[in-house]
Tab-separated table of C-alpha atoms in Angstrom:
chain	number	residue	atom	x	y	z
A	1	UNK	CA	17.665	-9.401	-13.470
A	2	UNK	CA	18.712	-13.032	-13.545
A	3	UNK	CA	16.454	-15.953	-14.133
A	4	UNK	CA	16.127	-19.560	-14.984
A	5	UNK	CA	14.978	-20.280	-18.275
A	6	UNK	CA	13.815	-23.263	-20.443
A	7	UNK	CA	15.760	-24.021	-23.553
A	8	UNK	CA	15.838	-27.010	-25.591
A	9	UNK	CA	18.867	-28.609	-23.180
A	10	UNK	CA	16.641	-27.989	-20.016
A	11	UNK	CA	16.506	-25.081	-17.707
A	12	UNK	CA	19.440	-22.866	-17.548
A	13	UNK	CA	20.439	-20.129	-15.639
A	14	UNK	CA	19.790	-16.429	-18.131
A	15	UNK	CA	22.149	-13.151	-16.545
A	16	UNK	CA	20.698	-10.119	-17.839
A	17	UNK	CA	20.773	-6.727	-16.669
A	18	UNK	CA	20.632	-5.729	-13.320
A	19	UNK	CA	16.720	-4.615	-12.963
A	20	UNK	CA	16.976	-0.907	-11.437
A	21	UNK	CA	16.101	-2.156	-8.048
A	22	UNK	CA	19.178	-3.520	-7.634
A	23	UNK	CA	21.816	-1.244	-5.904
A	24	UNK	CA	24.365	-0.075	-8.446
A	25	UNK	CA	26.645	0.503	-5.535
A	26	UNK	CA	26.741	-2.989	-3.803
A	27	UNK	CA	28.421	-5.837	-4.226
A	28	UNK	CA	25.535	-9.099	-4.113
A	29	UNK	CA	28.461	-11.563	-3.515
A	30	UNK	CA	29.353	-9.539	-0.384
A	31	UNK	CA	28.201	-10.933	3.484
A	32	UNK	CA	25.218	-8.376	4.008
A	33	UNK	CA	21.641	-8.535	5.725
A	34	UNK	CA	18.865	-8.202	3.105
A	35	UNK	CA	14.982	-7.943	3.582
A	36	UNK	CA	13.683	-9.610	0.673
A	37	UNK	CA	10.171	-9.233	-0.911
A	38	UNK	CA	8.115	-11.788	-3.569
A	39	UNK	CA	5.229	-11.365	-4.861
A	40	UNK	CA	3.086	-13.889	-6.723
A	41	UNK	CA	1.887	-13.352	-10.269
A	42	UNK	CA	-0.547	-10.626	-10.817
A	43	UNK	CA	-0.561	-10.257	-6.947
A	44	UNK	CA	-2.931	-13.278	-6.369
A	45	UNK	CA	-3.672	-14.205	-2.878
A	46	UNK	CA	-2.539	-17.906	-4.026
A	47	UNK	CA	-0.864	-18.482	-0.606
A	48	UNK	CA	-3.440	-18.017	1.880
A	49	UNK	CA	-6.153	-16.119	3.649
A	50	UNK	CA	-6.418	-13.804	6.820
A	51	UNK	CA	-8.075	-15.046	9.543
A	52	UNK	CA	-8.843	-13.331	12.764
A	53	UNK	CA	-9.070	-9.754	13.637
A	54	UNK	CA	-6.762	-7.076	14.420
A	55	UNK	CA	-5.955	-8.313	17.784
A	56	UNK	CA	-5.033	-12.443	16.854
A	57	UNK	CA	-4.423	-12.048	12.741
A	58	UNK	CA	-3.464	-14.916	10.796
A	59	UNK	CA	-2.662	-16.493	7.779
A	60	UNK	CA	-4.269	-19.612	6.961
A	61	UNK	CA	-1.965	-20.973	4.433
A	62	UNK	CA	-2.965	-23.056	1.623
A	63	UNK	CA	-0.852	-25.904	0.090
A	64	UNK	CA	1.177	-23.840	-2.520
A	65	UNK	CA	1.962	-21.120	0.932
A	66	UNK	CA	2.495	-24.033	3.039
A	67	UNK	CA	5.089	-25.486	-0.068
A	68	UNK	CA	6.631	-22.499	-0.264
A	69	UNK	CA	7.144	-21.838	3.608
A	70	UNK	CA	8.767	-25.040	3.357
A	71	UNK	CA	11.341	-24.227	0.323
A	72	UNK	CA	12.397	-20.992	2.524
A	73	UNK	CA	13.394	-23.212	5.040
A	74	UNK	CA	14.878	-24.943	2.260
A	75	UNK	CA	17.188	-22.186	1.429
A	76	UNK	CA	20.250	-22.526	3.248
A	77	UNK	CA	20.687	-25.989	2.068
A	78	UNK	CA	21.369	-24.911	-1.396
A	79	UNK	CA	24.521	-25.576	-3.074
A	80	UNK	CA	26.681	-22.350	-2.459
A	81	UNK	CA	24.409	-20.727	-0.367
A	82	UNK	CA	24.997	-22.745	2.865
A	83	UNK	CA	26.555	-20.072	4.733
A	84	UNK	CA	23.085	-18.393	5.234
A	85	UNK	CA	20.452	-17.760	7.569
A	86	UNK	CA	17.005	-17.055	7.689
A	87	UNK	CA	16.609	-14.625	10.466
A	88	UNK	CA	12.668	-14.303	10.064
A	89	UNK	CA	9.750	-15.195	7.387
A	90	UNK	CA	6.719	-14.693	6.615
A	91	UNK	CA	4.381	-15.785	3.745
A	92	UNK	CA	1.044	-13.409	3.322
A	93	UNK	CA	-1.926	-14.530	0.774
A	94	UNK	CA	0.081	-12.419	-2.091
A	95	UNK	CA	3.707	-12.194	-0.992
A	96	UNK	CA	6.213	-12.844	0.824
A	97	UNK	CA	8.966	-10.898	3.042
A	98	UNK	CA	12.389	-12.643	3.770
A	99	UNK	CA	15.304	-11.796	6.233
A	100	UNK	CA	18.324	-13.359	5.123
A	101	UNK	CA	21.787	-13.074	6.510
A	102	UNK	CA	24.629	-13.688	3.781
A	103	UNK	CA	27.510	-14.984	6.753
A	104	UNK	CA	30.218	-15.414	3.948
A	105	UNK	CA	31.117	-14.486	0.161
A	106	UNK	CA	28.899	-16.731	-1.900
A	107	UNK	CA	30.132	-17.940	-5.703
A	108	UNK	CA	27.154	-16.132	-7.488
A	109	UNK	CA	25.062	-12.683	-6.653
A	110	UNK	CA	22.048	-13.126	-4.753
A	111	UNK	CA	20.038	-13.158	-7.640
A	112	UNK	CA	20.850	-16.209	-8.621
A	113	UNK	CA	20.135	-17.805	-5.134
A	114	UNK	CA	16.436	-15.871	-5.414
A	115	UNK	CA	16.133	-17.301	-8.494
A	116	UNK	CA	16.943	-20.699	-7.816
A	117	UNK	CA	14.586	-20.365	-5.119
A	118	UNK	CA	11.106	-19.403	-7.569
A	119	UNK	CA	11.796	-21.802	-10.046
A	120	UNK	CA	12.070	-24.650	-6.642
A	121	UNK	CA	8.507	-23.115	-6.310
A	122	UNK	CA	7.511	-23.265	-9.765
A	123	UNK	CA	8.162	-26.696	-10.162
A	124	UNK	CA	6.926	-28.261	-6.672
A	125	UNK	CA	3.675	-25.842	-7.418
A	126	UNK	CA	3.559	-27.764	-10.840
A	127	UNK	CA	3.202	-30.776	-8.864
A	128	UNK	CA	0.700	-29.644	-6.765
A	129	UNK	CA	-0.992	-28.157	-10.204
A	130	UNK	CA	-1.558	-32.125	-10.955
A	131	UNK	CA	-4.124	-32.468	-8.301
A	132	UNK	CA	-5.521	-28.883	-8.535
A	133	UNK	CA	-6.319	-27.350	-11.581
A	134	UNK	CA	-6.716	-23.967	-9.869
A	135	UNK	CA	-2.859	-24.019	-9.036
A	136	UNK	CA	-0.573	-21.922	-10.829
A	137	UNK	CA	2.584	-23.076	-12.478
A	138	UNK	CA	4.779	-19.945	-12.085
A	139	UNK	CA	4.055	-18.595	-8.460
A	140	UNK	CA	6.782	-15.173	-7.985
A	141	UNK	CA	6.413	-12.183	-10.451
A	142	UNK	CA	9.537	-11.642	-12.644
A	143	UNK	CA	10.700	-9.160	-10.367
A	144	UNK	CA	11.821	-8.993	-6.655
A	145	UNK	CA	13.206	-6.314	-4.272
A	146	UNK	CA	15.719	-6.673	-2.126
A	147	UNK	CA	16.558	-3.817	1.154
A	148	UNK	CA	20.324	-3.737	2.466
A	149	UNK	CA	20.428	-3.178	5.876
A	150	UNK	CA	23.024	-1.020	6.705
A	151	UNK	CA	22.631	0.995	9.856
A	152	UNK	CA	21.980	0.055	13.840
A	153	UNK	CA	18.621	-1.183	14.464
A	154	UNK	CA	17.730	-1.861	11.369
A	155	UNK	CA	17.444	-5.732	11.828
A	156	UNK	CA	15.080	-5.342	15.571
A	157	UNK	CA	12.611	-3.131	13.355
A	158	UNK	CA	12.085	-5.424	10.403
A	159	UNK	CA	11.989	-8.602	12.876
A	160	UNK	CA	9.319	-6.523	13.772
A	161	UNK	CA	7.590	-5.587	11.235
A	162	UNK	CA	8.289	-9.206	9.510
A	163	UNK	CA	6.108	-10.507	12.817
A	164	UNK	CA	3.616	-7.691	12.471
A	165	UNK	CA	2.544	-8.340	8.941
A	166	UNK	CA	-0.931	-10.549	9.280
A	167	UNK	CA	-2.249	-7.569	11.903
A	168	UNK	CA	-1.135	-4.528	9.432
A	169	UNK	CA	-3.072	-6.578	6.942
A	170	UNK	CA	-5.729	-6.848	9.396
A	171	UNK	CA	-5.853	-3.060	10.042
A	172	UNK	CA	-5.504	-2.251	6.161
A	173	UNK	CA	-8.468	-4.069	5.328
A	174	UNK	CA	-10.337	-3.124	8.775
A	175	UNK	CA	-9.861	0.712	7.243
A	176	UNK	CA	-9.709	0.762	3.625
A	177	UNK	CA	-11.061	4.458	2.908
A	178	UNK	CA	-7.645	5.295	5.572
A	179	UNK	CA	-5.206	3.163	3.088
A	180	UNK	CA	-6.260	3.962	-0.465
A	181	UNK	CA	-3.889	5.674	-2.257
A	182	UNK	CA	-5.595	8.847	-4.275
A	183	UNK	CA	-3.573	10.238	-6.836
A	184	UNK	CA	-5.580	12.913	-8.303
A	185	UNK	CA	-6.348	15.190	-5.426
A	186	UNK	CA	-7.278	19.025	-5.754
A	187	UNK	CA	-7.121	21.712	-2.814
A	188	UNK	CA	-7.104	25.315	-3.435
A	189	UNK	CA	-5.550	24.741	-6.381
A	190	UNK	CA	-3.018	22.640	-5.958
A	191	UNK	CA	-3.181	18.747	-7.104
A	192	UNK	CA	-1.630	16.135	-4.857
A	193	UNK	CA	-1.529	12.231	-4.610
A	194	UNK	CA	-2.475	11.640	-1.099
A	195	UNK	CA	-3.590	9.042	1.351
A	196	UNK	CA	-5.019	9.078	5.224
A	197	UNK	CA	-8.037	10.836	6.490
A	198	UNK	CA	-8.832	13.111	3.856
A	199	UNK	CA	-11.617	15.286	5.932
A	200	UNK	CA	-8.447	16.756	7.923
A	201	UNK	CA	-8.393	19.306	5.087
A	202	UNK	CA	-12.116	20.332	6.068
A	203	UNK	CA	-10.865	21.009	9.525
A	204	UNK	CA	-12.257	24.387	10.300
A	205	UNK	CA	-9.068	24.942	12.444
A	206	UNK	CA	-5.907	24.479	10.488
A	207	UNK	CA	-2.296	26.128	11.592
A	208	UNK	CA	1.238	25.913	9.254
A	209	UNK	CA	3.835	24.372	11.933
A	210	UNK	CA	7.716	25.596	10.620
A	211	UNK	CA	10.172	26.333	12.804
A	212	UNK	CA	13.538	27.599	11.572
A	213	UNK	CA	16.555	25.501	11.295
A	214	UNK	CA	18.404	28.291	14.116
A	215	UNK	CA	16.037	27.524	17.003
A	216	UNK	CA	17.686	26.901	20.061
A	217	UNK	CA	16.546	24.011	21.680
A	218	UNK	CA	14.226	26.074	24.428
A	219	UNK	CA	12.705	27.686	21.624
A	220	UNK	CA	11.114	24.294	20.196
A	221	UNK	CA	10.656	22.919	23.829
A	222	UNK	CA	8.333	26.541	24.023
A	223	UNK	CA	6.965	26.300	20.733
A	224	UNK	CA	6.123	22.676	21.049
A	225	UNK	CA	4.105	23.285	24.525
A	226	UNK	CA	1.983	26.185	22.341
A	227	UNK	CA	1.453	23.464	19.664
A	228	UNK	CA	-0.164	21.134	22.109
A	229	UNK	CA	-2.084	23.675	23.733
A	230	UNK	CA	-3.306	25.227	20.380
A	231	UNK	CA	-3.828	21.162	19.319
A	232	UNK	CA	-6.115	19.994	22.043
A	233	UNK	CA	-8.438	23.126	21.135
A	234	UNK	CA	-8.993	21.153	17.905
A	235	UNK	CA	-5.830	22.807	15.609
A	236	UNK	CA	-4.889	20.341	12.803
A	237	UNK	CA	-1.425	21.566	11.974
A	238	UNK	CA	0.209	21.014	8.755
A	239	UNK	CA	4.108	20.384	8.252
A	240	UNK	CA	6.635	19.514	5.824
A	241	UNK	CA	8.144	18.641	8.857
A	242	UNK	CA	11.608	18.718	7.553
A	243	UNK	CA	13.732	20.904	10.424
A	244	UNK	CA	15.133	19.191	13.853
A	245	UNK	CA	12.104	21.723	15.199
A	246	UNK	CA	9.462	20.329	13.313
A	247	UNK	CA	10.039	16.626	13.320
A	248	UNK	CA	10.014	17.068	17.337
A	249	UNK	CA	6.466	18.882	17.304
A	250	UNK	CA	5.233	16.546	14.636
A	251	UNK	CA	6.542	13.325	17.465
A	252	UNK	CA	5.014	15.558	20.018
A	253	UNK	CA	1.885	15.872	18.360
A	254	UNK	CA	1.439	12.555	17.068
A	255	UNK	CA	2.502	10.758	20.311
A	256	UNK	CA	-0.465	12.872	21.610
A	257	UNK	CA	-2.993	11.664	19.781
A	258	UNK	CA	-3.480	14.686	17.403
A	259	UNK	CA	-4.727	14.848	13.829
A	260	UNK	CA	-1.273	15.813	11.487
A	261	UNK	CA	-1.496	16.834	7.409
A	262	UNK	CA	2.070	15.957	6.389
A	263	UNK	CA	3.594	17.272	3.164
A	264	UNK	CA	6.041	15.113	1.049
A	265	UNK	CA	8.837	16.126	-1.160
A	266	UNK	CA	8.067	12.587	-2.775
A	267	UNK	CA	7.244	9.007	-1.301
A	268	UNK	CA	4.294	7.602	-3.055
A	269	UNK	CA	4.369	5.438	-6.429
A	270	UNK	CA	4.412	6.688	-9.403
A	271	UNK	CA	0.302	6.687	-10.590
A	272	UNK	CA	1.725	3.919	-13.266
A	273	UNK	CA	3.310	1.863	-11.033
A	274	UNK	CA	1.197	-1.563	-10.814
A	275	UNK	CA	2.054	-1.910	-6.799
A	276	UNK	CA	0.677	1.351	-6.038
A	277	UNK	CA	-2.754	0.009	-4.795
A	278	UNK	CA	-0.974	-1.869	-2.313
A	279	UNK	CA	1.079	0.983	-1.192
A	280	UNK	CA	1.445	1.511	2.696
A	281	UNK	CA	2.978	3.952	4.933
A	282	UNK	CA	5.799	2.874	7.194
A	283	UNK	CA	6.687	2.924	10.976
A	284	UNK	CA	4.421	5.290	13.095
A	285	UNK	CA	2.814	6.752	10.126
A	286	UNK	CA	0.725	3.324	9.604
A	287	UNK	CA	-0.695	3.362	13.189
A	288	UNK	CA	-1.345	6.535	12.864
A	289	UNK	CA	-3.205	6.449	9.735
A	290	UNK	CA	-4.956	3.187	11.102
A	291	UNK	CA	-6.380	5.819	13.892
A	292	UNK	CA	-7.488	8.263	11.521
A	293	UNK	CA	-4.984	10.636	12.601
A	294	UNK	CA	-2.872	11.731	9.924
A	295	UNK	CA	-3.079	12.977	6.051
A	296	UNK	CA	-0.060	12.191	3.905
A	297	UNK	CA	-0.013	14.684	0.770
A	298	UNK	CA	2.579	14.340	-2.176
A	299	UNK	CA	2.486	17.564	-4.710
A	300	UNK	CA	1.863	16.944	-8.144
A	301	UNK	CA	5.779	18.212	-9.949
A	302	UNK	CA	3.503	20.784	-11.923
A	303	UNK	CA	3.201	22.188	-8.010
A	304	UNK	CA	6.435	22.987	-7.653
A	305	UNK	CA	6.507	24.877	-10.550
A	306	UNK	CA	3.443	27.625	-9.922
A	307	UNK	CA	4.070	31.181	-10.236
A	308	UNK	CA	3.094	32.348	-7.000
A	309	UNK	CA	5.026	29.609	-5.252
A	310	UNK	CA	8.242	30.186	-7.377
A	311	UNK	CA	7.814	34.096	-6.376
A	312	UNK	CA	7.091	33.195	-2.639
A	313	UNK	CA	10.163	31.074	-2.224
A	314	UNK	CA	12.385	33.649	-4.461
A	315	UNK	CA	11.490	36.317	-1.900
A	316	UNK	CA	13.448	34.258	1.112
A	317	UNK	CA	15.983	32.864	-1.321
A	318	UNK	CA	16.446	34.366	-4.618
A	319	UNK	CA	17.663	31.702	-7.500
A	320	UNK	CA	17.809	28.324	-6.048
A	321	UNK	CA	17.775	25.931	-8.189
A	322	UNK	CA	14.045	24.104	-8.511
A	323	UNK	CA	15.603	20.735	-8.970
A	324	UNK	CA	17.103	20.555	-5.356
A	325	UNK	CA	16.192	19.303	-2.126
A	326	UNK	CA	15.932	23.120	-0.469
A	327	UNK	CA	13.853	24.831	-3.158
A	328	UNK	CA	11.020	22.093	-2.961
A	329	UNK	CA	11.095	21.909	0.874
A	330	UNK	CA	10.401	25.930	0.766
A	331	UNK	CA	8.260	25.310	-1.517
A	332	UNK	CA	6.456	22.670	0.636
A	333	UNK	CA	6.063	25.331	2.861
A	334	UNK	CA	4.973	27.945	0.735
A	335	UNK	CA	1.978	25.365	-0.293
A	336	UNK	CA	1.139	24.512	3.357
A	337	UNK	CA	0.351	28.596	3.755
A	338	UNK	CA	-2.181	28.027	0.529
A	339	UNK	CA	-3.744	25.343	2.527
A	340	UNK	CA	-3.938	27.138	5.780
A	341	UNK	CA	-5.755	30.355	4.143
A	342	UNK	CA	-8.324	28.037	1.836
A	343	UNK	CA	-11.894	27.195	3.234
A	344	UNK	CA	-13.068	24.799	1.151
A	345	UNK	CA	-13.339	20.881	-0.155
A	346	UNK	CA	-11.103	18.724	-1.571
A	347	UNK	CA	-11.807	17.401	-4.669
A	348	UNK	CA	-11.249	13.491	-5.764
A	349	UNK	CA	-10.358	12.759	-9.426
């Protein structure tokens, strides 16, 4: 990653390697759309507070947020970087979220622009520091990520969720046993990171939803009508939900209102990743979890690799490989049977 440094001669511009959030494939001089996130050292709330409640959320903003709203507004002025525009901000008490639009080919990669742009901060917050000793000098982390939007409606949902940010804060903290991330679950047998409403798994009613990938599409509207029948008799079904079938009963069910136990190929951070506490599920699957209504679950790679779910997926398709994207889907499902059949607890380590 690229960063200013301080060196005997003053502050000069360090390129180093390209951190491994950085697309390999894209060119950073290139006119592109980016969603860009900040956040401050150590994740301090330095730049504000939320105030309000779900329904009017807020962030009160204290001087170093308020300085630093400013300097995004700031950033099409600077030198090279005039052909840009901020499409939508936001600054929350511990980071920030940024949509910029690159119009033209600029002289350097983004990262230098970003980086420009935190050591602006550092230095006005070293200013402010002067009349507050409880101010910071160095306000971003090291590290930033940037998103590339690249397909149709891409820019409408992050205006979106860019606008949305103070009230899924609100909602996070509103619900906090619904958005902690646990990643040392156990249920009959099998050890998951997971997050949602973990009593789904004591549901005494629980039913494997798979539908093959040659169902016509009567056969799903059918099977979907028997889902929400069998649903609002108090069924919690449980889905990979990886077939066109599925991910319609899944919509079906969750648009609904109905309880959902979702198994991931992957998603969550790694357990030493140092954002993982502030983890949150995208889209649909945040209200949903908000409600109560849904149980993400994220096998342990050990999972994958249990006798009787090698031997269970072998039986429909012998000697595919366990390091592609079909064997662990199968074996997803193989692992939502093992739920279905258990009667049990789940365990929290």
């Amino acid at each position: 990653m690229a960063e200013w440094i301080h060196t005997d001669k003053g502050w000069r511009y360090k390129q180093e390697k390209v951190h491994l959030l950085r697309a390999q494939w894209h060119d950073y001089h290139a006119p592109t759309i980016y969603m860009l996130t900040l956040t401050t050292v150590n994740r301090e709330p330095m730049f504000g507070r939320l105030i309000g409640d779900v329904d009017n959320a807020e962030i009160d903003l204290t001087p170093v947020g308020k300085m630093v709203s400013e300097e995004i507004e700031q950033i099409p002025q600077y030198k090279g970087f005039e052909s840009t525009e901020i499409f939508r901000y936001v600054v929350m008490p511990d980071h920030i979220h940024i949509l910029l639009y690159v119009r033209k080919t600029i002289k350097h990669p983004l990262g230098y622009y970003v980086s420009w742009f935190k050591k602006q901060c550092s230095d006005k917050g070293s200013a402010l520091a002067a009349n507050s000793a409880s101010t910071p000098t160095y306000i971003f982390a090291p590290e930033y990520h940037d998103r590339i939007l690249t397909h149709e409606g891409q820019l409408d949902n992050l205006r979106q969720y860019i606008e949305d940010n103070p009230r899924r804060l609100a909602i996070k903290l509103a619900n906090p046993d619904l958005f902690r991330l646990h990643q040392n679950l156990s249920y009959a047998g099998l050890d998951f990171s997971g997050l949602g409403n973990l009593f789904l798994l004591d549901y005494p009613l629980k039913q494997v939803l798979q539908c093959s990938r040659t169902l016509s599409q009567e056969q799903i509207d059918s099977l979907k009508q028997q889902c929400l029948i069998k649903a609002d008799c108090g069924t919690v079904f449980i889905s990979a939900g990886v077939s066109e079938g599925e991910k319609q009963i899944c919509r079906a069910l969750r648009e609904s209102g109905y309880p959902l136990i979702i198994l991931l190929k992957d998603g969550f951070p790694a357990p030493a990743d140092p954002n993982s506490k502030y983890f949150k599920p995208k889209g649909v699957y945040f209200e949903t979890c908000a409600e109560g209504r849904l149980l993400l679950l994220e096998p342990k790679p050990e999972a994958f690799e249990r006798p009787d779910i090698i031997q269970t997926v072998n039986h429909k398709h012998p000697h595919l490989p366990h390091n592609i994207s079909r064997y662990r889907f199968l074996a997803l499902n193989a692992m939502a049977d093992i739920l279905h059949a258990y009667q049990g607890f789940c365990s929290r380590g």
